[in-house]
Coordinates of C-alpha atoms in Angstrom, one line a residue:
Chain L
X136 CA -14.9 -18.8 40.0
X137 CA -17.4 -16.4 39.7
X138 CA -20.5 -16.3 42.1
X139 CA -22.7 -17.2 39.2
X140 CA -21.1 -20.2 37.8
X141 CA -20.6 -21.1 41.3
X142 CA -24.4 -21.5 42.5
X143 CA -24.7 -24.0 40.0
X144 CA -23.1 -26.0 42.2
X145 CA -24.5 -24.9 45.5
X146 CA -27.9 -27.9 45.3
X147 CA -25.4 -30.7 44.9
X148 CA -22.6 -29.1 47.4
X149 CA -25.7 -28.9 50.1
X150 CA -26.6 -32.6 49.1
X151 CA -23.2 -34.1 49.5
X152 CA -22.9 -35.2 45.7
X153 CA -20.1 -32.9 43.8
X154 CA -17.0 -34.8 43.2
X155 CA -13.7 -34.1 45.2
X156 CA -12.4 -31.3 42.8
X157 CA -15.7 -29.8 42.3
X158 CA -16.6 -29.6 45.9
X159 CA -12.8 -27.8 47.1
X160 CA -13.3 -25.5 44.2
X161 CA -16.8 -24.4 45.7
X162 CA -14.9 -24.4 49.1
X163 CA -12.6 -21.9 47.7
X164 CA -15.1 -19.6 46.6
X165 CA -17.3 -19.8 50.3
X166 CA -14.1 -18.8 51.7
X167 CA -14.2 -15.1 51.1
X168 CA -17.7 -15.0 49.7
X169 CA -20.7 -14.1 52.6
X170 CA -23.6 -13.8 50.1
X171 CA -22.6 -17.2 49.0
X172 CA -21.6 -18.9 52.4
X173 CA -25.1 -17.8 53.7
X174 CA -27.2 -19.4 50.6
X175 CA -25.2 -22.8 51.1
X176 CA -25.4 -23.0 54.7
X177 CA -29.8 -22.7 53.7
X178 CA -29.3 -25.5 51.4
X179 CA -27.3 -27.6 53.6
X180 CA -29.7 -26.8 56.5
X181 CA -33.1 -27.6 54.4
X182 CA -30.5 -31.3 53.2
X183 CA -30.2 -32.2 56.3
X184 CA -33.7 -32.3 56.8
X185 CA -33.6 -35.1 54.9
X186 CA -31.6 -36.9 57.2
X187 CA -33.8 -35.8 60.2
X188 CA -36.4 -37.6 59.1
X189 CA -35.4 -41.2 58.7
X190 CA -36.8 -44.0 60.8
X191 CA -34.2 -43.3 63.6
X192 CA -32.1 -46.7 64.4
X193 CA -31.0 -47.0 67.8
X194 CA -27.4 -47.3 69.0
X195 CA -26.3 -50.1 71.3
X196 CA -25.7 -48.8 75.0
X197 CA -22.0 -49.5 74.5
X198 CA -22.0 -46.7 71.9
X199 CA -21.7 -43.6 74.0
X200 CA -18.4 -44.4 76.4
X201 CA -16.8 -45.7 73.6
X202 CA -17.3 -42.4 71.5
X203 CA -16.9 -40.2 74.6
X204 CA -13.5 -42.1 75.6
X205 CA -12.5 -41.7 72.4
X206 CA -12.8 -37.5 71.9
X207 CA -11.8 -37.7 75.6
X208 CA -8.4 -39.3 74.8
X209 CA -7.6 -37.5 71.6
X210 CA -8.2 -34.5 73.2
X211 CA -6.0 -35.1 76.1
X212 CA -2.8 -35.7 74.2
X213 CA -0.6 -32.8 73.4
X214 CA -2.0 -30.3 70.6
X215 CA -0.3 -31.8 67.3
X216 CA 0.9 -28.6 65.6
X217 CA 1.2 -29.3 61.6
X218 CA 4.0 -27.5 60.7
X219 CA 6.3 -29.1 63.3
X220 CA 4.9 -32.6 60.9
X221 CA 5.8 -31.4 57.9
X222 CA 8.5 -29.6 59.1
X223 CA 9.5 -33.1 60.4
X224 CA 9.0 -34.5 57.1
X225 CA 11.3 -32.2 55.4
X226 CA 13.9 -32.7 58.0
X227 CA 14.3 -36.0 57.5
X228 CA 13.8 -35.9 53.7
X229 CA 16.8 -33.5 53.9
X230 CA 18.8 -36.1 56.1
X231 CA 18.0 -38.7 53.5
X232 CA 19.2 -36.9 50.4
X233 CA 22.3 -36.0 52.2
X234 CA 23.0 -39.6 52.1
X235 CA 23.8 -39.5 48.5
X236 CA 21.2 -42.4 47.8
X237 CA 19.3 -40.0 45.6
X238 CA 21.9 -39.2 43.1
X239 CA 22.4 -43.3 43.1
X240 CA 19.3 -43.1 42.2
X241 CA 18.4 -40.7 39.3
X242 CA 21.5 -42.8 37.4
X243 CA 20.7 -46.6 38.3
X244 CA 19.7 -47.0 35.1
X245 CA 23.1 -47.0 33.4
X246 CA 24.6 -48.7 36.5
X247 CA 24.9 -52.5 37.8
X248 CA 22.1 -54.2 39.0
X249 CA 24.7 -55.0 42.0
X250 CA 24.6 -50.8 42.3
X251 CA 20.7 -50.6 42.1
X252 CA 20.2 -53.0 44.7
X253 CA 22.6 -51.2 47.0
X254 CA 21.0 -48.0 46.3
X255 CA 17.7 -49.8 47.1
X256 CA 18.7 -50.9 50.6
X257 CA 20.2 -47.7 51.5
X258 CA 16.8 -46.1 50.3
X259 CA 14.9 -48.7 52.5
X260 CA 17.3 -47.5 55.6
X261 CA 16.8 -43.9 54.9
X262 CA 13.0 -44.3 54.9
X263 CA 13.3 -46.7 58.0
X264 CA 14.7 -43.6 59.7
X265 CA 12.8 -41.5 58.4
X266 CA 9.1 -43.2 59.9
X267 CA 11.1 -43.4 62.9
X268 CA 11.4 -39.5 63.1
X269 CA 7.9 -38.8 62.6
X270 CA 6.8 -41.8 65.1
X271 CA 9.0 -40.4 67.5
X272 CA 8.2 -37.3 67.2
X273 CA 4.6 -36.4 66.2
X274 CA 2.4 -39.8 66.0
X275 CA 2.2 -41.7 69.5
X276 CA 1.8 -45.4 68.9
X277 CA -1.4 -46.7 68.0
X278 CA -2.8 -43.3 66.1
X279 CA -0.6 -43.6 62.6
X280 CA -3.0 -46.4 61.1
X281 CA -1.0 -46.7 58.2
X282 CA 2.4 -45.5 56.3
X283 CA 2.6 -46.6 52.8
X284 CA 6.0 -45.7 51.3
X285 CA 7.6 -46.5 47.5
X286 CA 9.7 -45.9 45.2
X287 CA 8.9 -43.2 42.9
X288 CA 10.8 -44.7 39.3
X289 CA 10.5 -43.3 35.9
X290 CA 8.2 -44.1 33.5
X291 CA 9.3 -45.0 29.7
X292 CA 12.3 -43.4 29.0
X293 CA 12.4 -40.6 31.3
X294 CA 14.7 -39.6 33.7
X295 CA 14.6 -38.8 37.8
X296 CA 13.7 -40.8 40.5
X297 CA 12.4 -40.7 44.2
X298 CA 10.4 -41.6 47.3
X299 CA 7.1 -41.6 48.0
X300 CA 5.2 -41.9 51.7
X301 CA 1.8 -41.9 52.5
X302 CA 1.0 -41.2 56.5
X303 CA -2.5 -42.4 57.2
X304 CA -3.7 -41.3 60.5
X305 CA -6.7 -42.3 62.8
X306 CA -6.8 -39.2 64.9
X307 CA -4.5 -36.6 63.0
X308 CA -4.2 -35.0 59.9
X309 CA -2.7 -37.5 56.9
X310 CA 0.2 -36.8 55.0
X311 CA 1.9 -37.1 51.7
X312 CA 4.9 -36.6 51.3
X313 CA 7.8 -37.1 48.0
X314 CA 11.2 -36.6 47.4
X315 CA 12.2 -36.3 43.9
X316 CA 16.0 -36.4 42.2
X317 CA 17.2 -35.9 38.7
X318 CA 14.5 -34.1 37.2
X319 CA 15.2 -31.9 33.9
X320 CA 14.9 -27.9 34.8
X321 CA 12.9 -28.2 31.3
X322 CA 9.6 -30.1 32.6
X323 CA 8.9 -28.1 35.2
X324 CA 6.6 -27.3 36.7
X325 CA 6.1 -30.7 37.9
X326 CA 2.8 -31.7 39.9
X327 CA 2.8 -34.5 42.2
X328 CA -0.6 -36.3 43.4
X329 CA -2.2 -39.2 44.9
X330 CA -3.8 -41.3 42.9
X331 CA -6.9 -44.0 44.3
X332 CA -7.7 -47.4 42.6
X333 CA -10.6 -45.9 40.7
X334 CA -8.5 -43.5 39.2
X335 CA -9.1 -40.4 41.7
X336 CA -6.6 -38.3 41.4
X337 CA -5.5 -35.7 44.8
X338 CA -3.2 -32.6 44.5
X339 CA 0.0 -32.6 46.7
X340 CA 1.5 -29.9 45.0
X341 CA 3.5 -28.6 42.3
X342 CA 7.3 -28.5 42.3
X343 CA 8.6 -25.3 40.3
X344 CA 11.9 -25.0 38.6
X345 CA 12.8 -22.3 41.0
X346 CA 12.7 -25.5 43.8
X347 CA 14.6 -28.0 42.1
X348 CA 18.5 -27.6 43.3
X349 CA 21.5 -28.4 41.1
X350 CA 20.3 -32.5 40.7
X351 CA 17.1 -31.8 39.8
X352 CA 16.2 -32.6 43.7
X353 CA 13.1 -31.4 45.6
X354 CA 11.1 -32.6 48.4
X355 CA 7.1 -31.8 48.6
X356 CA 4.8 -32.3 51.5
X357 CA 1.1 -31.8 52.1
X358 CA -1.1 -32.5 55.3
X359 CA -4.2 -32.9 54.8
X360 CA -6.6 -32.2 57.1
X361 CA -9.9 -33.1 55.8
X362 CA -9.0 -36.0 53.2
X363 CA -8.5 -39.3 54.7
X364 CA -5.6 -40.9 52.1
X365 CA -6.3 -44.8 52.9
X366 CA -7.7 -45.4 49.5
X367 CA -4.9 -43.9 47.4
X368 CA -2.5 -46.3 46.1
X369 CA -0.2 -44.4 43.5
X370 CA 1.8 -41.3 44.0
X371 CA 2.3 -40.1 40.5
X372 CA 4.4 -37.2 39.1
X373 CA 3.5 -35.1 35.8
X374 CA 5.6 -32.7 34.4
X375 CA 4.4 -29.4 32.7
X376 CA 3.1 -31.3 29.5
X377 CA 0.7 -33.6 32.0
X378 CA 2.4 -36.9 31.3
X379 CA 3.4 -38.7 34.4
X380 CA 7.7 -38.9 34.7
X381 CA 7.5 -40.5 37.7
X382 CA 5.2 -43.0 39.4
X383 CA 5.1 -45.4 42.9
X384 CA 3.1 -48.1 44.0
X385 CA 2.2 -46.8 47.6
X386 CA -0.5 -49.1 48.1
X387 CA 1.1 -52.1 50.2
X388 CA 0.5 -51.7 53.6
X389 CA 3.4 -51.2 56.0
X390 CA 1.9 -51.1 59.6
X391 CA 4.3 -48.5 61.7
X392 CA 1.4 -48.4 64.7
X393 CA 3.1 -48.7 68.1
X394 CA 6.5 -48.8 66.0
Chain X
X204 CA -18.4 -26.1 71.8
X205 CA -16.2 -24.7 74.0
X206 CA -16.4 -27.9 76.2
X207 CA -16.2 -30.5 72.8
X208 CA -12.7 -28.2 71.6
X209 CA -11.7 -29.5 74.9
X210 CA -12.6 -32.8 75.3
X211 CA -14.6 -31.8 78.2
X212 CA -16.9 -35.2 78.8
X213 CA -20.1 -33.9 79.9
X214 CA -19.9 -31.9 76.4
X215 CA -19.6 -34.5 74.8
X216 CA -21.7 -36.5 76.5
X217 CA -24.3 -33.9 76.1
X218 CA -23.6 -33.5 72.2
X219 CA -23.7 -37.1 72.2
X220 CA -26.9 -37.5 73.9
X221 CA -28.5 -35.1 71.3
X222 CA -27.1 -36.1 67.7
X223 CA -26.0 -40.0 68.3
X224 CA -29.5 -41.0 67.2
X225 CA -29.7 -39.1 64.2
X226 CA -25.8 -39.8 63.3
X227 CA -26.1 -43.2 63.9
X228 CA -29.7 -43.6 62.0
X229 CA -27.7 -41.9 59.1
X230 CA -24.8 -44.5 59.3
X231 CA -27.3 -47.4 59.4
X232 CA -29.6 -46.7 56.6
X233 CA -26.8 -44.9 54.3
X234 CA -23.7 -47.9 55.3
X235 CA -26.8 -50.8 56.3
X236 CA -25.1 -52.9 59.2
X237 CA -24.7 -51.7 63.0
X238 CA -20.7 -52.0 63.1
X239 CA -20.7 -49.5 59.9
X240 CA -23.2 -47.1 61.7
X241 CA -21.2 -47.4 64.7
X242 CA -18.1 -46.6 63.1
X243 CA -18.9 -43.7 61.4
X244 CA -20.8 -42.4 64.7
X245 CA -17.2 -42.5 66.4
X246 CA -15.6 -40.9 63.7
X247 CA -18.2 -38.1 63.3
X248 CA -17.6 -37.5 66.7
X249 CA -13.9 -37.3 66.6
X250 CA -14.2 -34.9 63.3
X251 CA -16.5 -32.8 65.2
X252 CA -13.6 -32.2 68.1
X253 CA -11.6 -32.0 65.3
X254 CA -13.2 -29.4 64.1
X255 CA -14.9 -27.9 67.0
X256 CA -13.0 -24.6 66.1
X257 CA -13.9 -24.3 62.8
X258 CA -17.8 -24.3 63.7
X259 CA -19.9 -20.3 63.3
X260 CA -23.3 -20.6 65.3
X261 CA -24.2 -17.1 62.9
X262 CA -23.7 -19.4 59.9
X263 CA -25.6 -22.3 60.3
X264 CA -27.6 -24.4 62.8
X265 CA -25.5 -27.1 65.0
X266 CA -27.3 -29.8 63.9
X267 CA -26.9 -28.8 60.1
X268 CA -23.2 -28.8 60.4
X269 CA -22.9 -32.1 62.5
X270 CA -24.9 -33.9 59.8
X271 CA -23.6 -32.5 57.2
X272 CA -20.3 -33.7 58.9
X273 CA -21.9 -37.0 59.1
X274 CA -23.3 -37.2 55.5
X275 CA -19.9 -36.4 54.1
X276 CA -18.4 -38.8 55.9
X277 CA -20.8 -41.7 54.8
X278 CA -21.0 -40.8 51.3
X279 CA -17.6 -40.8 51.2
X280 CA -17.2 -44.2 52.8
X281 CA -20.0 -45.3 50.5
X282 CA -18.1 -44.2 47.0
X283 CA -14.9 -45.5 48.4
X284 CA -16.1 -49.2 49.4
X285 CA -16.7 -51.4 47.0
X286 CA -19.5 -54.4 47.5
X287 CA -21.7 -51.4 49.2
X288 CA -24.9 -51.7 48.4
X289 CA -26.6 -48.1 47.3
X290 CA -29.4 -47.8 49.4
X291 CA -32.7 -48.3 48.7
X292 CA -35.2 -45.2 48.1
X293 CA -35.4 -45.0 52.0
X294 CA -36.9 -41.9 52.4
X295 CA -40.4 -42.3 50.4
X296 CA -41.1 -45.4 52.3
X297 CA -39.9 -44.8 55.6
X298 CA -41.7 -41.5 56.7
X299 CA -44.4 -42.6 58.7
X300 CA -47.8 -41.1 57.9
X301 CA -47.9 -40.4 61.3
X302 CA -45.6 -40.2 64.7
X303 CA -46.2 -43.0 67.3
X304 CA -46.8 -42.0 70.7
X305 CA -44.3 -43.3 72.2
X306 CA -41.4 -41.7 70.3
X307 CA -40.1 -38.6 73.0
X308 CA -38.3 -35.1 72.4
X309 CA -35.3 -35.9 70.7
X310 CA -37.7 -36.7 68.0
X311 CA -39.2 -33.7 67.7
X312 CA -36.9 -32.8 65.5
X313 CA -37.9 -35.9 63.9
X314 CA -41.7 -34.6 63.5
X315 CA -40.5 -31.1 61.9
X316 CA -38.4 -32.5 59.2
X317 CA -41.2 -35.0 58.2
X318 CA -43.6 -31.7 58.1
X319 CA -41.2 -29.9 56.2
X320 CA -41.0 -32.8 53.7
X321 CA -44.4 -32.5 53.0
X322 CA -44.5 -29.6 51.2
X323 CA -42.4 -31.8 48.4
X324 CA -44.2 -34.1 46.0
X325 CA -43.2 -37.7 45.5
X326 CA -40.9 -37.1 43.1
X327 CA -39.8 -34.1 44.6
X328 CA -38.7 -36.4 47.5
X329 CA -37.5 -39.0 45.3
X330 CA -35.4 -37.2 43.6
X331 CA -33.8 -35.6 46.4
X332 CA -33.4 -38.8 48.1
X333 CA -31.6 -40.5 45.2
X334 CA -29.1 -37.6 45.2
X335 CA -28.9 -37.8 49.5
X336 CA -29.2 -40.7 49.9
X337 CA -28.3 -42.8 47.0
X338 CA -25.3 -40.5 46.7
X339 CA -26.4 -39.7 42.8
X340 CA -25.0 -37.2 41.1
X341 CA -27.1 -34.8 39.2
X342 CA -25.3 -35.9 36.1
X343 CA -25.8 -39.4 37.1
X344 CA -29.5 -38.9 37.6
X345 CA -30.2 -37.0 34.1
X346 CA -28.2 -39.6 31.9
X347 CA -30.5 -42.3 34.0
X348 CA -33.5 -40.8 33.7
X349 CA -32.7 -39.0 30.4
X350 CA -33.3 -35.0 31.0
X351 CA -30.9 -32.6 30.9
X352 CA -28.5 -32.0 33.4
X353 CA -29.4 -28.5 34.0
X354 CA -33.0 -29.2 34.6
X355 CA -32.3 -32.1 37.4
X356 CA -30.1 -29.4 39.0
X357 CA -33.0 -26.8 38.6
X358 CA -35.7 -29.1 40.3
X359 CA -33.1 -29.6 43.1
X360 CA -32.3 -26.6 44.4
X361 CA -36.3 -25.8 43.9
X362 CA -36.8 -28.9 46.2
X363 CA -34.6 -27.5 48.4
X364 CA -35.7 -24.4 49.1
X365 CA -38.8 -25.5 49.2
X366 CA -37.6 -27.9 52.4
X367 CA -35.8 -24.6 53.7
X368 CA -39.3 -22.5 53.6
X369 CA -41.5 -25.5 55.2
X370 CA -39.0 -26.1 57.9
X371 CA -38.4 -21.8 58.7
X372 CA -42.3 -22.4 58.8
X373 CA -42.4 -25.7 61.3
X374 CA -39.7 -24.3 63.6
X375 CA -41.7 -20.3 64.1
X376 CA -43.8 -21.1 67.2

């Protein structure tokens, strides 16, 4: 965006009020623009103002050790690096498609239910494993609130399949993270996102036909580190036309704290 | 900062003892119940550690980016819970024509922004409140009130700056 259509934006962005999209795109923009990074910084300044001058309410005693305890401890443990996460991720999406569940998968439709339901268990194992990596490995008990996972299954008459995980963290950066199978080379490129109840819709990526293998097979993941993913509840994915191939239900809870 | 990127406690402590107030006040009156204001207090906190690193003194005020911190978080919390009442027009109503004695110098801040705030007119104020606090969008706002959306965004960033002049005028000695 251009600096002019961008200050349109600038009163709301300073008051808190753009919507998700609207507010990363003016985000984009600050990030190599000084003119514009120093006339939204004034607006945010003169909002907060606002806030300033409210009746103050006073916090209970208790308050400050808890807060302080809290930064305290977070800050103690061992600097979580993001690309060993989602290089985790990966990993074990890697070790669950060499399981061979995936191509079960993309053609359960034509197979036994007897089939389907094996490659659903073996799915269910694979994913077992695969919060056990990241538990091990990256989230200490207690600070992975929440990991949502489901099965990503076609919608109509399309083809492909998948899995779909949602890693909701207290202290670190959340997660998202889907393996796809079976796609067509033909629909690409194919864009997965979150999707909330009310029908907001998040960006995890977009999977290009150069990064589908031979199966139509990819794996995506995205840390976030300013979105909080608690509210999202569907993990949809569109091919190049926009209509959704591909949809899970990630919004049953599956506590994996102090797993 | 240095200390807070740390965890150091007496930085913390010491951020804490000059922004808790205003945080919390924010989380009370934007989220309306103690546990909610407490809540997001703690989590402000932790996203300013979080974030610690990512904070330029030469682009902005300390205060302006913790609240803004704050405000983000409780808007967002606001659109995302449903049953939560949009608050009232707090702002009109609650500044005091005048401070009380008793109120010390962590409020001075307090005193400036109400100052500053003076140079708006009621609606001026109003209107920025519904977007600030109420969490309105401008779009929202012009289909309610039935102007265009370009002249609600017009008289906000006028409003604005018109805050940001008062207050470069209440802080000069």
């Amino acid at each position: 965006m251009t600096c002019l259509a961008v200050r349109d934006r600038f009163p709301e962005y300073a008051l808190g009020t753009l919507i998700r999209e609207e507010r990363a795109e003016v985000e984009r923009h600050l990030a190599f623009c000084a003119a514009c990074r120093k006339e939204t910084s004034e607006l945010q300044g003169a909002a907060s103002v606002l806030a300033f001058a409210l009746r103050p309410a006073e916090p209970e005693g208790q308050l400050e050790p808890r807060v302080v305890e809290a930064v305290a401890s977070v800050a103690a443990r061992p600097p979580r690096r993001t690309r060993s996460v989602v290089a985790a991720v990966l990993a074990a999406a890697l070790a669950v498609a060499g399981l061979g569940w995936g191509a079960i998968m993309a053609g359960r439709a034509e197979r036994s239910d007897a089939e389907a339901r094996t490659a659903e268990r073996l799915m269910q194992d694979a994913f077992r494993r695969f919060e056990a990596v990241l538990v091990g490995r990256d989230y200490a008990p207690g600070t992975l609130a929440d990991a949502r996972r489901g099965t990503l299954v076609p919608t109509g008459d399309r083809e492909g399949a998948g899995v779909a995980m949602v890693l909701v963290s207290r202290q670190f950066d959340d997660v998202a993270f889907a393996f796809v199978t079976g796609l067509p080379r033909k629909g690409a490129p194919y864009r997965v996102a979150l999707v909330a109840g009310d029908g907001e819709r998040l960006a995890v990526g977009t999977i290009r036909e150069r990064g589908l293998d031979q199966a139509g097979s990819a794996e995506i993941a995205r840390d976030f580190s300013d979105e909080e993913l608690g509210r999202f509840s569907r993990v949809v994915v569109s091919n190049s036309s926009g209509r959704v191939v591909l949809a899970a239900d990630v919004g049953a809870h599956s506590r994996a704290a102090g797993a | 900062m240095e200390g807070l990127l740390v965890g150091n406690e007496e930085a913390v402590r010491s951020l804490y003892a000059r922004f808790s107030r205003p945080v919390y006040t924010m989380g009370y009156r934007l989220l309306g119940s103690a546990e909610a204001a407490e809540e997001l207090t703690q989590d402000v906190f932790l996203t300013a550690w979080r974030k610690a690193a990512r904070f330029d003194s030469s682009r902005g005020r300390l205060s302006t980016w913790l609240m803004t911190i704050a405000h983000n978080l409780a808007v967002d919390r606001l659109r995302r819970e449903t049953g939560v009442t949009r608050p009232t027009l707090v702002l009109v109503d609650e500044v005091p024509e005048s401070m009380s004695d008793d109120e010390e110098e962590p409020l001075m801040e307090r005193d400036v922004a109400i100052r500053a705030l003076e140079s708006l007119t009621d609606a001026e104020k109003r209107l920025l409140a519904r977007a600030y606090f109420g969490g309105l969008t401008a779009r929202e706002i012009a289909e309610s009130d039935g102007i265009p959306l370009g002249t609600v965004k017009t008289r906000l960033r006028a409003a604005l700056i018109k805050v940001r002049r008062a207050n470069m005028d209440k802080e000069r000695p």
